[in-house]
Structure formats: C-alpha cells, structure tokens
Amino acid sequence: MNLSTKVGSFALSNPFIAASGTYGYGTEYGDLSPAKEWGAVILKSVSKNPRPGNVPPRCCETDSGMINSIGLANVGLEKYMAEKLPAFASANPDAVCIASLAGETLDEFLHLAEKLSGNSTIKAFELNISCPNVAKGGMHFGADCSASRQLVQEVKKISSVPVWVKVTPSTTDPVGVASVCAEAGADAVVATNTIPAMKIDITRCRPALGNTFGGLSGPAIFPASLRIAYMIHRALPQLPLIGCGGVDCGEKAVQYILAGCSAVEIGTATFRRPDTLAEVKQFLKDYMEKMGFKTVEDFRGLAAR
Ligand SMILES: Cc1cc2nc3c(=O)[nH]c(=O)nc-3n(C[C@H](O)[C@H](O)[C@H](O)COP(=O)(O)O)c2cc1C
C-alpha cells in the first residue's frame, strides 16, 4: 500500500508528522518512535534567544487531553544550530526535519528564517503564530490578518525551503487568516494548535498551572480542529493543508484526510502511547485496502465535496 503524500510539492513517505513541542529535538524518543518512520518530524519551536518557559507546574491532565503552559521553553537559535540540528542529523540521517519558528516580532521571525535558510538539515519551516502560552508573538500574531500577511510575505522572500503556517483555533475567522496566509505565499497551512484552557486545583484553591492558563491538546480538541480544517479546505481547496489536533488513532487521521488534509500532525497521543505512529499507519493501510483507495490523494477531501 502506497502511503506517500505531497503537501504542495513537498513529498512525504507517509502523511504522519510529529507535532512541534511533542517530539523534542528529534533525538529523545530514540527507538521508541524513530524519526525516520514519520513522514516528517517538527522540532520544538525555536526562538532567537533561549527561553526558560513559564513557571511550573506547566502541564496537567484533563478529561481526554492535557493542558500545557510550557511557554515555548527552548535552547535558543545559537545552541539549536550548534548542537541540536547536528545531533538530529547524525542520529537520523534518513529522517525529514522541519523547523518550527517562534518569533515575538516580525524581525525575530526574519532573523530565524535567515539564519536557518540554507541549513541542510531543515527541509521546511513551520511558522508558529498560534502559541497561546506566551505574552508576545504566538497567537497574538496569528489572530491578526495583516500581521500574518506581512510575516508570511517577508519570510517567503528569504526562505529557501517551503513555509508552512500553523494557524490558531482562537479566532472567529480561521478561514480569513488561512486565506491571507495563502495570498501571502504560504506553501501550506497547518490547522490548528492548542485551544486556551485552564484547570483549578481544589485542594490548593489555586489554578493548577503556574501560568494559570495553558493550551488544551489531545482527543478533546479533535472535533473542533477538524471543523476548522474542513472549513479551510472548503473555502480554499487549492491550499495545501495539514490537520493537527487530537489524533490518537488512525480513524481520526483518516477524518482529517477526508476533510481535505494531505498530512496529519500527531502530538499528545505519542506521550501516552509512543507506538501511536505504527497503529495509525496500519489503520490507514487497512482502511485504504478495504475502501479500494490506492493513494491518499484518492480520498483526500472527499467529505468536503
Ligand atoms: C507539551 C506540548 C508542547 C508544545 N509545544 C509546541 C511548540 O513549541 N510549538 C508549536 O507550534 N506547538 C506546540 N505544541 C502544540 C502541538 O504541536 C500541537 O499543535 C497540539 O498539541 C495539538 O495536537 P495534539 O492534540 O495531537 O497534541 C505543544 C503541545 C504540547 C502538548
């Protein structure tokens, strides 16, 4: 069974992509979930300077998912380039690596894109304009159409690799944001990121997270993220689209493809079951065989017609 797919002109051996922030710098999982088995892996979002992240606790469980307020903790661009990318490349010579860029300002995004353009390990950029856990940049950027347009246009001018944009579910007009990104030249849109949420610890009588609010991920967000992906595909059928949010089994991945996505990111599910990728791949093969589909393209978007 041929599981290969294309996101625009970007070819992947299979539609499954490890979501940023849930696969570290691509070496931590080792043999538990080898990078080369994924269609691609997206490393933890990188910012210009190192970020310590938010005060702990940074994660808590909820029904059918988790809330995180990591706050884009990361090693910063210098260490990323000097240590993390070479370590990834030597541990995973056959894997496809995508860099997730997180700037607080347009200039920071451009700095990241400029420095990482031409790095042979990076095959695409994902612009994280949808993180709910940081005071600047992130979601505040992504909910603003004119800021998104300018960002994508400027990054495209200096990028030597495809530019994907991860849009936020926290806007009343996700289709509008996706449309602006497409007009600005985005090679694909990723729908979507975590949904703002909170939990209260009734013993401490305080919010459970040090940052009070965080981003909800996991199965709880699947129906909401799927709806946004579907709406974007209906409005912009030519725009390469990647589904993200809540996939913990092959059946949900297939739903994203039927909604119009060429690939599907998986994050939180891998924390619970590092073998999630093997299960979703097997499900996809069995589904395609049962339904008589030869390729992913044969059924992509069928539910949106
Ligand atoms: C612990 C954690 C850290 C995350 N860090 C990032 C990040 O650095 N950049 C980013 O774009 N998304 C980040 N995300 C969001 C995921 O990439 C993904 O969009 C989200 O979790 C929804 O997918 P899922 O339900 O399959 O986990 C993070 C998610 C979690 C759970």
Coordinates of N, CA and C in Angstrom, one line a residue, residues 168-257:
T168 N -4.1 29.6 14.4 CA -4.7 29.4 15.7 C -6.2 29.1 15.6
P169 N -6.6 28.2 16.5 CA -8.1 28.0 16.5 C -8.8 29.1 17.3
S170 N -8.0 30.0 17.9 CA -8.6 31.0 18.8 C -8.9 32.3 18.0
T171 N -9.6 32.2 16.9 CA -10.0 33.4 16.2 C -11.4 33.1 15.6
T172 N -12.2 34.2 15.5 CA -13.5 33.9 14.9 C -13.4 33.7 13.4
D173 N -12.3 33.9 12.8 CA -12.2 33.8 11.4 C -10.9 33.0 10.9
P174 N -10.9 31.7 11.3 CA -9.7 31.0 10.9 C -9.5 30.9 9.4
V175 N -10.7 30.9 8.7 CA -10.6 30.8 7.2 C -10.0 32.1 6.7
G176 N -10.3 33.2 7.3 CA -9.7 34.5 6.8 C -8.2 34.5 7.0
V177 N -7.8 34.0 8.2 CA -6.3 34.0 8.4 C -5.6 33.1 7.4
A178 N -6.2 31.9 7.2 CA -5.6 31.0 6.2 C -5.6 31.6 4.9
S179 N -6.6 32.3 4.5 CA -6.7 32.9 3.2 C -5.6 33.9 3.0
V180 N -5.4 34.7 4.0 CA -4.4 35.8 3.9 C -3.0 35.1 3.8
C181 N -2.8 34.0 4.6 CA -1.5 33.3 4.5 C -1.3 32.7 3.1
A182 N -2.4 32.2 2.5 CA -2.3 31.6 1.1 C -1.9 32.7 0.2
E183 N -2.6 33.9 0.3 CA -2.3 35.0 -0.6 C -0.9 35.5 -0.5
A184 N -0.4 35.4 0.7 CA 1.0 35.9 1.0 C 2.0 34.9 0.5
G185 N 1.6 33.7 0.1 CA 2.6 32.8 -0.5 C 2.9 31.6 0.4
A186 N 2.1 31.4 1.5 CA 2.4 30.2 2.3 C 2.3 28.9 1.4
D187 N 3.2 28.0 1.7 CA 3.2 26.7 0.9 C 2.2 25.7 1.5
A188 N 1.8 25.9 2.7 CA 0.8 25.1 3.4 C 0.3 25.8 4.6
V189 N -0.9 25.4 5.1 CA -1.4 25.9 6.4 C -1.6 24.6 7.2
V190 N -1.3 24.8 8.5 CA -1.5 23.7 9.5 C -2.6 24.1 10.4
A191 N -3.7 23.3 10.4 CA -4.9 23.6 11.2 C -5.1 22.5 12.2
T192 N -4.9 22.8 13.5 CA -4.5 24.0 14.2 C -3.6 23.8 15.3
N193 N -3.6 24.6 16.3 CA -2.8 24.5 17.5 C -3.7 24.2 18.7
T194 N -3.1 24.3 19.9 CA -3.9 24.1 21.1 C -5.0 25.2 21.4
I195 N -6.0 24.8 22.2 CA -7.1 25.7 22.5 C -6.9 26.3 23.9
P196 N -6.9 27.6 24.2 CA -6.7 28.1 25.5 C -7.7 27.5 26.5
A197 N -7.1 27.1 27.7 CA -7.9 26.4 28.7 C -7.3 26.6 30.1
M198 N -8.0 26.1 31.1 CA -7.4 26.1 32.5 C -8.0 25.0 33.3
K199 N -7.4 24.8 34.5 CA -7.9 23.9 35.5 C -7.6 24.5 36.8
I200 N -8.5 24.2 37.8 CA -8.3 24.7 39.2 C -8.1 23.5 40.1
D201 N -7.0 23.6 40.9 CA -6.7 22.6 41.9 C -7.5 22.9 43.2
I202 N -8.5 22.1 43.5 CA -9.4 22.5 44.6 C -8.8 22.2 46.0
T203 N -7.7 21.6 46.1 CA -7.0 21.4 47.4 C -6.2 22.7 47.7
R204 N -5.5 23.1 46.6 CA -4.7 24.4 46.8 C -5.5 25.6 46.6
C205 N -6.7 25.4 46.1 CA -7.6 26.6 45.8 C -7.0 27.6 44.9
R206 N -6.2 27.0 44.0 CA -5.4 27.9 43.0 C -5.5 27.2 41.6
P207 N -5.3 28.1 40.6 CA -5.1 27.4 39.3 C -4.1 26.3 39.3
A208 N -4.3 25.3 38.6 CA -3.4 24.1 38.6 C -2.1 24.4 37.9
L209 N -2.1 25.4 36.9 CA -0.9 25.7 36.2 C -0.3 27.0 36.8
G210 N 1.0 27.0 36.8 CA 1.7 28.2 37.3 C 1.4 29.4 36.5
N211 N 1.1 29.2 35.3 CA 0.8 30.3 34.4 C -0.7 30.6 34.3
T212 N -1.5 29.9 35.1 CA -2.9 30.0 35.2 C -3.6 29.4 33.9
F213 N -3.2 29.9 32.8 CA -3.8 29.4 31.5 C -2.8 28.6 30.7
G214 N -3.4 27.7 29.9 CA -2.5 26.9 29.0 C -3.2 26.5 27.8
G215 N -2.7 25.6 27.0 CA -3.3 25.2 25.8 C -3.7 23.7 25.9
L216 N -5.0 23.5 25.5 CA -5.6 22.2 25.6 C -5.2 21.4 24.3
S217 N -4.8 20.2 24.5 CA -4.4 19.3 23.4 C -5.0 17.9 23.6
G218 N -4.8 17.1 22.6 CA -5.3 15.7 22.8 C -6.7 15.5 22.3
P219 N -7.3 14.3 22.5 CA -8.6 14.0 21.8 C -9.7 15.0 22.1
A220 N -9.7 15.7 23.2 CA -10.7 16.7 23.5 C -10.9 17.7 22.4
I221 N -9.8 18.1 21.7 CA -9.8 19.2 20.7 C -10.1 18.7 19.3
F222 N -10.1 17.4 19.1 CA -10.2 16.8 17.7 C -11.4 17.4 17.0
P223 N -12.6 17.3 17.5 CA -13.8 17.8 16.7 C -13.7 19.2 16.3
A224 N -13.2 20.1 17.2 CA -13.1 21.5 16.9 C -12.0 21.8 15.9
S225 N -10.8 21.1 16.0 CA -9.8 21.3 15.0 C -10.2 20.8 13.6
L226 N -10.9 19.6 13.6 CA -11.3 19.0 12.3 C -12.3 20.0 11.6
R227 N -13.1 20.6 12.4 CA -14.1 21.6 11.8 C -13.3 22.7 11.1
I228 N -12.3 23.2 11.7 CA -11.5 24.3 11.2 C -10.8 23.9 9.9
A229 N -10.2 22.7 10.0 CA -9.5 22.2 8.8 C -10.5 22.0 7.6
Y230 N -11.7 21.5 7.9 CA -12.7 21.3 6.9 C -13.1 22.6 6.3
M231 N -13.4 23.6 7.2 CA -13.8 24.9 6.7 C -12.7 25.6 5.8
I232 N -11.5 25.4 6.2 CA -10.4 26.0 5.4 C -10.3 25.3 4.0
H233 N -10.5 24.0 4.0 CA -10.4 23.3 2.7 C -11.6 23.6 1.8
R234 N -12.8 23.7 2.4 CA -13.9 24.1 1.6 C -13.7 25.5 0.9
A235 N -13.2 26.4 1.7 CA -13.0 27.8 1.2 C -11.8 27.9 0.3
L236 N -10.8 27.1 0.5 CA -9.5 27.2 -0.2 C -9.0 25.9 -0.6
P237 N -9.8 25.2 -1.6 CA -9.4 23.8 -1.9 C -8.0 23.6 -2.5
Q238 N -7.5 24.7 -3.1 CA -6.1 24.5 -3.7 C -5.0 24.7 -2.7
L239 N -5.3 25.2 -1.5 CA -4.3 25.4 -0.5 C -3.9 24.1 0.2
P240 N -2.6 23.7 0.1 CA -2.1 22.5 0.8 C -2.4 22.7 2.3
L241 N -3.0 21.6 2.9 CA -3.5 21.7 4.3 C -3.0 20.5 5.1
I242 N -2.6 20.8 6.3 CA -2.2 19.8 7.2 C -3.1 19.8 8.5
G243 N -3.6 18.7 8.9 CA -4.5 18.7 10.1 C -3.7 18.5 11.3
C244 N -4.1 19.1 12.4 CA -3.4 18.9 13.7 C -4.3 19.2 14.8
G245 N -4.3 18.2 15.7 CA -5.2 18.4 16.9 C -6.0 17.1 17.2
G246 N -5.6 16.4 18.3 CA -6.4 15.4 18.8 C -6.3 14.0 18.2
V247 N -5.4 13.8 17.3 CA -5.3 12.5 16.6 C -4.7 11.5 17.6
D248 N -5.4 10.5 18.0 CA -4.8 9.4 18.8 C -5.1 8.0 18.2
C249 N -5.6 8.0 17.0 CA -5.9 6.7 16.3 C -6.0 7.0 14.8
G250 N -5.9 5.9 14.1 CA -6.0 6.0 12.6 C -7.3 6.6 12.1
E251 N -8.4 6.2 12.8 CA -9.7 6.7 12.3 C -9.8 8.2 12.3
K252 N -9.2 8.9 13.3 CA -9.2 10.3 13.3 C -8.3 10.9 12.3
A253 N -7.2 10.3 12.0 CA -6.3 10.7 10.9 C -7.0 10.7 9.6
V254 N -7.7 9.6 9.4 CA -8.5 9.4 8.1 C -9.5 10.6 8.0
Q255 N -10.1 10.9 9.1 CA -11.1 12.0 9.1 C -10.5 13.3 8.6
Y256 N -9.3 13.6 9.1 CA -8.6 14.8 8.6 C -8.3 14.7 7.1
I257 N -7.9 13.6 6.6 CA -7.7 13.4 5.2 C -9.0 13.6 4.4

